[in-house]
PDB file of C-alpha atoms and ligand atoms in Angstrom:
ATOM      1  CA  UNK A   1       0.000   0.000   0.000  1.00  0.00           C
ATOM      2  CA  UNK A   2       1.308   3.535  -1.112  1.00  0.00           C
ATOM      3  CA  UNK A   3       2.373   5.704   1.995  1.00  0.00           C
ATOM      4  CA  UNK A   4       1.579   9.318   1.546  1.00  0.00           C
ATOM      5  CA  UNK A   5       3.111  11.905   3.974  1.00  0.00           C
ATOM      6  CA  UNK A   6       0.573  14.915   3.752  1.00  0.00           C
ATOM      7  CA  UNK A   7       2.051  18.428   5.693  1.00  0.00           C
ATOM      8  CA  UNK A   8       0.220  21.406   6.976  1.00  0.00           C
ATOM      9  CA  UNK A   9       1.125  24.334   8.699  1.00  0.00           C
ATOM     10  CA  UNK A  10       0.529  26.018  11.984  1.00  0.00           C
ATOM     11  CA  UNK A  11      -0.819  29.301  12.021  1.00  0.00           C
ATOM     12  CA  UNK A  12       1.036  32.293  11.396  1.00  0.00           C
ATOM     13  CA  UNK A  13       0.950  36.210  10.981  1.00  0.00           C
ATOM     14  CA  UNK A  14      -2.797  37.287  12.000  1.00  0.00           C
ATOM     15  CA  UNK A  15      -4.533  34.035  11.253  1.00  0.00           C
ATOM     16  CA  UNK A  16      -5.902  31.791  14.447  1.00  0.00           C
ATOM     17  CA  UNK A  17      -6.099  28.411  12.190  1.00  0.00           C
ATOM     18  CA  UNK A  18      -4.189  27.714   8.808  1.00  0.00           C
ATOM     19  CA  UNK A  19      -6.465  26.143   6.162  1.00  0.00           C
ATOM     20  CA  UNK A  20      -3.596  23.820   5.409  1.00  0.00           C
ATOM     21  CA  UNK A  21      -3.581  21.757   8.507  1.00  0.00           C
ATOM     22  CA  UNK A  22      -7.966  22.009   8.696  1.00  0.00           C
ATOM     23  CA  UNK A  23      -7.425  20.397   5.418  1.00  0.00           C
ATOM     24  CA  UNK A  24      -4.831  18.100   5.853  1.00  0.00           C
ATOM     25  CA  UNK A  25      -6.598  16.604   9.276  1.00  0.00           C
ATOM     26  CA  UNK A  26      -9.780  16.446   7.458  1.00  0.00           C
ATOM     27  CA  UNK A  27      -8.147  14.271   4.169  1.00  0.00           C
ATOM     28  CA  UNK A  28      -6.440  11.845   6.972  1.00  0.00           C
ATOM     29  CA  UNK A  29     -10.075  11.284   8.533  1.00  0.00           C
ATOM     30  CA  UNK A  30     -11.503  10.993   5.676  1.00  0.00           C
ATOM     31  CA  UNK A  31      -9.176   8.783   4.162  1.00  0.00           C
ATOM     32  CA  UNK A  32      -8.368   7.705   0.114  1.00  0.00           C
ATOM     33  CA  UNK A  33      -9.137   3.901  -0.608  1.00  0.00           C
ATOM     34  CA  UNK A  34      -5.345   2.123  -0.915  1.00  0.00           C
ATOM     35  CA  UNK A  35      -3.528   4.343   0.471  1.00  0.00           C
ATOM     36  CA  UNK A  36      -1.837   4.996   3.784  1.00  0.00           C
ATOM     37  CA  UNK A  37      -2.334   8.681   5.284  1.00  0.00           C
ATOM     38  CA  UNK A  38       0.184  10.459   7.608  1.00  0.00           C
ATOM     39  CA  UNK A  39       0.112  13.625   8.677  1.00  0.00           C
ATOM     40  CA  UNK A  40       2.461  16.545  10.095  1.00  0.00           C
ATOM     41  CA  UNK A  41       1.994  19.655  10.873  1.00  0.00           C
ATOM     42  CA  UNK A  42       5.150  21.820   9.632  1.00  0.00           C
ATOM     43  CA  UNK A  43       6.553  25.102  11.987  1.00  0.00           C
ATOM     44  CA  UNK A  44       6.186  28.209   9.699  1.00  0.00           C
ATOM     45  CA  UNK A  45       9.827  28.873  10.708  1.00  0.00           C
ATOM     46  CA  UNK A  46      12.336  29.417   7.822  1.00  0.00           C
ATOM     47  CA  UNK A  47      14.972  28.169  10.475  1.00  0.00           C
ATOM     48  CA  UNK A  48      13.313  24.850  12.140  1.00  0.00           C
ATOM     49  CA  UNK A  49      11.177  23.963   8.639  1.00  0.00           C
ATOM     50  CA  UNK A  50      13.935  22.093   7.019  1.00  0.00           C
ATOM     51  CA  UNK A  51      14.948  20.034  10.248  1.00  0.00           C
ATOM     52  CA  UNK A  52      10.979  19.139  10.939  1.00  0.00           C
ATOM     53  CA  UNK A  53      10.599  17.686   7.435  1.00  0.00           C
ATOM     54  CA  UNK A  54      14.119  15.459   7.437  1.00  0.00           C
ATOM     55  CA  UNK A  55      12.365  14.227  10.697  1.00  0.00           C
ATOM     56  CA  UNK A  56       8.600  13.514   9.448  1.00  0.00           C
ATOM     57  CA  UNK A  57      10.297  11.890   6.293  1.00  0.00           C
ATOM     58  CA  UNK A  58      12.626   9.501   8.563  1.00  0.00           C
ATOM     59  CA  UNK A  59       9.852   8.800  10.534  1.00  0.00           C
ATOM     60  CA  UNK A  60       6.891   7.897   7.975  1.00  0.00           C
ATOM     61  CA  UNK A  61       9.215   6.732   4.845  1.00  0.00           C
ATOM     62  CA  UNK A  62       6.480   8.393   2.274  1.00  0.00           C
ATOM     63  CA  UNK A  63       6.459   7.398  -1.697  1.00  0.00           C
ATOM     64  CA  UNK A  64       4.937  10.724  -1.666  1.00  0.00           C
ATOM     65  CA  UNK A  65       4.820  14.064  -0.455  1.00  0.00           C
ATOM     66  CA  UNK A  66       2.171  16.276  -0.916  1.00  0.00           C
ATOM     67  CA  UNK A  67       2.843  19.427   1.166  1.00  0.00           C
ATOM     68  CA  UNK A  68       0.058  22.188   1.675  1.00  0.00           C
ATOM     69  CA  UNK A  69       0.420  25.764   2.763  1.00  0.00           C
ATOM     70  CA  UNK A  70      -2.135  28.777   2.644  1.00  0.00           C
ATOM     71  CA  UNK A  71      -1.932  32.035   0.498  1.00  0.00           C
ATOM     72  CA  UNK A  72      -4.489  33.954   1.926  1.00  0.00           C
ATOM     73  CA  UNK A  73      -4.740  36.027  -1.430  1.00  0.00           C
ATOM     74  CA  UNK A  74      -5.668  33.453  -3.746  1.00  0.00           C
ATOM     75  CA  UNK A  75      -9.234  32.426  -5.079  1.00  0.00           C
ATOM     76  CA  UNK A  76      -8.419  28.806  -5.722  1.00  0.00           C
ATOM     77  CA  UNK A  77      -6.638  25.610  -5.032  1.00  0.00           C
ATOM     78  CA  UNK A  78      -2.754  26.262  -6.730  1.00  0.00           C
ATOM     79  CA  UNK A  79      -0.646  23.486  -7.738  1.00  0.00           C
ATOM     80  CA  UNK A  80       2.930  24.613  -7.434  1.00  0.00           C
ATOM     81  CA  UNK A  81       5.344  23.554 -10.209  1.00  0.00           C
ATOM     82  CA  UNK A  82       8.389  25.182  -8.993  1.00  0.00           C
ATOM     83  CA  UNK A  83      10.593  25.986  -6.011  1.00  0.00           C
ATOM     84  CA  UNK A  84      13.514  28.485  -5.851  1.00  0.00           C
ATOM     85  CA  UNK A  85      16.819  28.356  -3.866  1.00  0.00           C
ATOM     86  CA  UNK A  86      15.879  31.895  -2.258  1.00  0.00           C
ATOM     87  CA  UNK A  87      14.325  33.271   0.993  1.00  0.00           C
ATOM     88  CA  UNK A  88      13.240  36.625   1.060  1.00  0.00           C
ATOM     89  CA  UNK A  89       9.541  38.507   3.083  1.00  0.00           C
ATOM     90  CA  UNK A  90       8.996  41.627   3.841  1.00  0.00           C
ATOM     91  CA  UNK A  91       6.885  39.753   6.810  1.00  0.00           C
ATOM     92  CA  UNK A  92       7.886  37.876   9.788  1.00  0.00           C
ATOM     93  CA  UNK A  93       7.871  33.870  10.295  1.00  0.00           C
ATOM     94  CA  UNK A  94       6.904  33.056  13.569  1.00  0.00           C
ATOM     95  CA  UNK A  95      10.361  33.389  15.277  1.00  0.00           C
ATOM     96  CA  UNK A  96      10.214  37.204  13.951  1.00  0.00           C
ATOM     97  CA  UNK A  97      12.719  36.311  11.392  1.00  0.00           C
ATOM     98  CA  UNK A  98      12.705  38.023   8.026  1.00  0.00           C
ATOM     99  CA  UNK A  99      15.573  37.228   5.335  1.00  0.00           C
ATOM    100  CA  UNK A 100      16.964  39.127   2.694  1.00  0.00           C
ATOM    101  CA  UNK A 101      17.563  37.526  -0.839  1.00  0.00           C
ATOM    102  CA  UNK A 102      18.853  35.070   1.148  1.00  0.00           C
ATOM    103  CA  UNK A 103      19.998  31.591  -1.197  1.00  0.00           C
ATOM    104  CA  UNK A 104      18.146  28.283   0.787  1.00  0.00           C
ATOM    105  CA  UNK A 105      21.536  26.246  -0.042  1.00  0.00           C
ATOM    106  CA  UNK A 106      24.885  28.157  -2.048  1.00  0.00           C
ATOM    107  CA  UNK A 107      25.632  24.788  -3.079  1.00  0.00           C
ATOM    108  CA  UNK A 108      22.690  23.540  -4.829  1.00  0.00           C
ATOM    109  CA  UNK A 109      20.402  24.614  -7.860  1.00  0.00           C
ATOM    110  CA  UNK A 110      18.430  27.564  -7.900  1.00  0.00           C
ATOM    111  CA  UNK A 111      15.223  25.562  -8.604  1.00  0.00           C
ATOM    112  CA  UNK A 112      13.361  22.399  -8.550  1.00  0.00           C
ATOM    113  CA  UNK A 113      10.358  21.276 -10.438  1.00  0.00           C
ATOM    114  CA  UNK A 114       8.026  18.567  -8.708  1.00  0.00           C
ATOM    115  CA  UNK A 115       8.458  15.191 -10.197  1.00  0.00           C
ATOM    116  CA  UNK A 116       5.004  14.848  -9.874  1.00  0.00           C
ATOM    117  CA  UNK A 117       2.193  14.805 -13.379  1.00  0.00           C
ATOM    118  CA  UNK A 118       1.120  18.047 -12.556  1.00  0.00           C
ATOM    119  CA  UNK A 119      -0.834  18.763 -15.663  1.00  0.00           C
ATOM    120  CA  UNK A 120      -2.999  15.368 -15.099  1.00  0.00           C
ATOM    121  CA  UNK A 121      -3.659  16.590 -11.593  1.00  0.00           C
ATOM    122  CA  UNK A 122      -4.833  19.985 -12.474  1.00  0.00           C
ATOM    123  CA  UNK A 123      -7.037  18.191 -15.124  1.00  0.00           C
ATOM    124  CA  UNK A 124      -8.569  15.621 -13.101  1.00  0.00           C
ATOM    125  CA  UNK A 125      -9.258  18.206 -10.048  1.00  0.00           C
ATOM    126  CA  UNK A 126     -11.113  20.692 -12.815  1.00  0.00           C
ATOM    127  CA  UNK A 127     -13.162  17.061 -13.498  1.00  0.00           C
ATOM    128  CA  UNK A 128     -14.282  17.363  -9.516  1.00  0.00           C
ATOM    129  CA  UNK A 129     -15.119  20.798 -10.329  1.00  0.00           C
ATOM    130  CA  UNK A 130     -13.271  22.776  -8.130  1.00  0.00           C
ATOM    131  CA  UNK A 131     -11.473  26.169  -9.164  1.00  0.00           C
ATOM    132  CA  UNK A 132      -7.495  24.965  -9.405  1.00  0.00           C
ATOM    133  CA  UNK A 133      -4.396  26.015 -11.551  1.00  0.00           C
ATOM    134  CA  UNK A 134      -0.809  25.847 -12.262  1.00  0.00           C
ATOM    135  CA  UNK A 135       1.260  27.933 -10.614  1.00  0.00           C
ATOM    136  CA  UNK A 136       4.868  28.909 -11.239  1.00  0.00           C
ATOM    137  CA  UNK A 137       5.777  30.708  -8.208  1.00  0.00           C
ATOM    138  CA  UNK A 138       5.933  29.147  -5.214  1.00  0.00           C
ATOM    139  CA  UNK A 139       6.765  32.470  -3.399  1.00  0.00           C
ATOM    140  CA  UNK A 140       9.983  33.064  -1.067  1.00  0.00           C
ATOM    141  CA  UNK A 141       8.400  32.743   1.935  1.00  0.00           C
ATOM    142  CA  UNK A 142       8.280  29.498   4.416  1.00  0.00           C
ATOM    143  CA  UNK A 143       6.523  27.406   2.234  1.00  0.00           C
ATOM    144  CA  UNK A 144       9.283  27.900  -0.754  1.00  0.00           C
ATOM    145  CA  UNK A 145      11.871  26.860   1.733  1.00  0.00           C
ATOM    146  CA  UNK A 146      10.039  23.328   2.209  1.00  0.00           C
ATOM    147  CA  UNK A 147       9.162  22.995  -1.234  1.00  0.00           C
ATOM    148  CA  UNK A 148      12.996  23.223  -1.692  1.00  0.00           C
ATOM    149  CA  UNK A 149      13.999  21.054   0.897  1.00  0.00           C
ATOM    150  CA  UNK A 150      11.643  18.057  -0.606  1.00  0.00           C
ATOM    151  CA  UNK A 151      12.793  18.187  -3.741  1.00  0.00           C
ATOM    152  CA  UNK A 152      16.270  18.566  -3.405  1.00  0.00           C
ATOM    153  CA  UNK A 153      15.611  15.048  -0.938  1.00  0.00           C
ATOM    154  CA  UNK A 154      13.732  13.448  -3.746  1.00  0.00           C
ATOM    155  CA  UNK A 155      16.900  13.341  -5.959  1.00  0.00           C
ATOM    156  CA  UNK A 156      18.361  11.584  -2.941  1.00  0.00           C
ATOM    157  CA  UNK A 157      15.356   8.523  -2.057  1.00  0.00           C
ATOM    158  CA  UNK A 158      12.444   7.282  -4.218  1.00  0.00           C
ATOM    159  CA  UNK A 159       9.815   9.839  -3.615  1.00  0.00           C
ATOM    160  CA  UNK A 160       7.153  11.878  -5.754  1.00  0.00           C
ATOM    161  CA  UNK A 161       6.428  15.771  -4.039  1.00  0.00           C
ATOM    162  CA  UNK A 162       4.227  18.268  -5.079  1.00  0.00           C
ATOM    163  CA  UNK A 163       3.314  21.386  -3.174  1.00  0.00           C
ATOM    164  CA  UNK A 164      -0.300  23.045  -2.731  1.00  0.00           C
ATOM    165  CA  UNK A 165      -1.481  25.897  -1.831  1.00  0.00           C
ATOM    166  CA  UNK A 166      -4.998  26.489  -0.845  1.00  0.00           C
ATOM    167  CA  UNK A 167      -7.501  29.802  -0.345  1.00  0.00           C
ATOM    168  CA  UNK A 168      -8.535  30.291   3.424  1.00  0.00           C
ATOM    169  CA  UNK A 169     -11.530  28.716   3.738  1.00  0.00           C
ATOM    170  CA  UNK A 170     -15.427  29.476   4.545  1.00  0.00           C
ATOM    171  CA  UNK A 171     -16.088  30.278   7.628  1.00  0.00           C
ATOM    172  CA  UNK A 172     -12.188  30.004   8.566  1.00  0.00           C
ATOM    173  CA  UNK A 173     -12.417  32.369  12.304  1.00  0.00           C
ATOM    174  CA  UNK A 174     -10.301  35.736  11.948  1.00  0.00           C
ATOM    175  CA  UNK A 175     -10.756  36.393   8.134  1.00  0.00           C
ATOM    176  CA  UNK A 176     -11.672  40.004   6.953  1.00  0.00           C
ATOM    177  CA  UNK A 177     -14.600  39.266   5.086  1.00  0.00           C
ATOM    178  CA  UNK A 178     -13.635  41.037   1.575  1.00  0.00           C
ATOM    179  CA  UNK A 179     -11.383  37.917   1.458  1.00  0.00           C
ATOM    180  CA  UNK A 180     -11.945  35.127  -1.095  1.00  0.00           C
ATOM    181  CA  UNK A 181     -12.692  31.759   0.215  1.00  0.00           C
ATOM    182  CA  UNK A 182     -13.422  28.371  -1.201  1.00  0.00           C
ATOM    183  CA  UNK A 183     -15.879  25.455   0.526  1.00  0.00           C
ATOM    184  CA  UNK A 184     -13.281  23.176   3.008  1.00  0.00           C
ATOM    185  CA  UNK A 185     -15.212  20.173   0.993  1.00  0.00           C
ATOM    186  CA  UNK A 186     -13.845  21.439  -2.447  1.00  0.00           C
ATOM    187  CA  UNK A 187      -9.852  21.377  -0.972  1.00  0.00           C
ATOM    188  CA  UNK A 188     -10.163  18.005   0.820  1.00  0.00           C
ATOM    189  CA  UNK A 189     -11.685  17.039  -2.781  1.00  0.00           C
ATOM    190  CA  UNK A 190      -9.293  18.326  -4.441  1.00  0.00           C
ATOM    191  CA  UNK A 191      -6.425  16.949  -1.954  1.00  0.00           C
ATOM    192  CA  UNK A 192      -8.045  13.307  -2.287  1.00  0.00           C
ATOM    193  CA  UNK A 193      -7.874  13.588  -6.408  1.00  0.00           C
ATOM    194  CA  UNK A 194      -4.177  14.746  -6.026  1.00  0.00           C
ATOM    195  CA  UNK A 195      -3.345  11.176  -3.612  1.00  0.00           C
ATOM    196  CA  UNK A 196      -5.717   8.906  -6.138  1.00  0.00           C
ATOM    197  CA  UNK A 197      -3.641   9.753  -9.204  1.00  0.00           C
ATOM    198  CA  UNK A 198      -0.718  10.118  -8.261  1.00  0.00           C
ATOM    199  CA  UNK A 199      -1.259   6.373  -6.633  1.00  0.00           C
ATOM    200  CA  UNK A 200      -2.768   5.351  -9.726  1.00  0.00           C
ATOM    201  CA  UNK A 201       0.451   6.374 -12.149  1.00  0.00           C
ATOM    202  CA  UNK A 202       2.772   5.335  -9.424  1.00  0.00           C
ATOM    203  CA  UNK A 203       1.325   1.827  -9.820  1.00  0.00           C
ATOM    204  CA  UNK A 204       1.734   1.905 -13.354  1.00  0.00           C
ATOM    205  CA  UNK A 205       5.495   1.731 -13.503  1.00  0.00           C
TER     206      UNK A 205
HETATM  207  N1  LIG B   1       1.657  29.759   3.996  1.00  0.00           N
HETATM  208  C1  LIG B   1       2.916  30.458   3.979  1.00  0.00           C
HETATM  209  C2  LIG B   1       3.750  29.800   5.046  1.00  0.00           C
HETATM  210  C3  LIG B   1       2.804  29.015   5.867  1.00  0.00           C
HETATM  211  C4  LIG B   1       1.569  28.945   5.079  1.00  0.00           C
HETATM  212  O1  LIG B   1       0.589  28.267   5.351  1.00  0.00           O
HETATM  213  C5  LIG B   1       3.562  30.545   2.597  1.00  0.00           C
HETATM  214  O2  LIG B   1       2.833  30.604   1.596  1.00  0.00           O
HETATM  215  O3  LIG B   1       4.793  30.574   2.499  1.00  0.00           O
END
């Protein structure tokens, strides 16, 4: 049985909850048939991400990765192809820290792309119905940083990743309410199409 490692984050900046981890405990209750679920919440810490993921990795062994993060700004589930070796915010992580064009890693490349069918999964989400695209910026904040950090280990073990960001969702406590949202049903949806076909083409290797 495929063993997928699904990450969320705690909350950060103003926000009391992170859609991220609501979603990622509701996929691992919910379950995908054929699959094994495990789930870990990641520190929004550009310091202590990169240590938490070598850990949940070591500990669960995943053939895939599928990381979620919130963007607060965006109207719709966005599957991230790309992740730059840069850290740079103009706001705080949660230990106050703010880098400068800082490079993740001067030894390494200055981007990774997910190893993951990314086009299939944007297509067979759209066939749920639910508002997703492609996105080529993965930002510089926290999230970047372990997007980085799980590719550059897939070129090390046997492991897919991909990296999604999701809206805040309905009803999600301290939102302003000119913010877009999206139904929590439509991102654990969309979350559960991601594991089933990535399982599916895994198998068919
Ligand atoms: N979103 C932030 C970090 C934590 C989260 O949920 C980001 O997009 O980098």
């Amino acid at each position: 049985m495929a063993k997928i490692l699904l990450t969320g984050f705690e909350p950060y900046l103003d926000y009391s909850e992170n859609s991220s981890w609501v979603v990622a405990e509701k996929v691992a209750t919910r379950g995908v048939v054929g699959v094994d679920i495990a789930i870990e919440q990641m520190p929004v810490s550009f310091s202590r991400v990169r240590v938490a993921l070598l850990e949940a990795v070591k500990k669960h062994a995943p053939d895939i990765i599928i990381m979620l993060g919130q963007s607060g700004a965006s109207d719709r589930v966005k599957l991230e192809r790309v992740a730059l070796n840069m850290m740079d915010s103009r706001l705080p992580d949660n230990d106050g820290y703010m880098p400068n064009e800082e490079p993740i890693n001067i030894e390494t490349p200055i981007a990774f792309f997910t190893n993951t069918p990314i086009k299939s999964l944007c297509t067979a989400i759209e066939e749920q119905g639910v508002s997703v695209k492609i996105s080529n910026s993965c930002g510089l904040y926290v999230c970047n940083r372990l997007y980085y950090e799980a590719l550059m280990l897939c070129k090390e073990c046997h492991m897919k990743a991909i990296f999604v960001h999701l809206p805040l969702y309905e009803g999600q406590p301290s939102v302003k309410s000119n913010k877009s949202t999206m139904p929590l049903d439509d991102m654990v949806k969309a979350i559960q199409t991601i594991i089933k076909k990535i399982n599916e083409e895994d198998r068919e290797f």
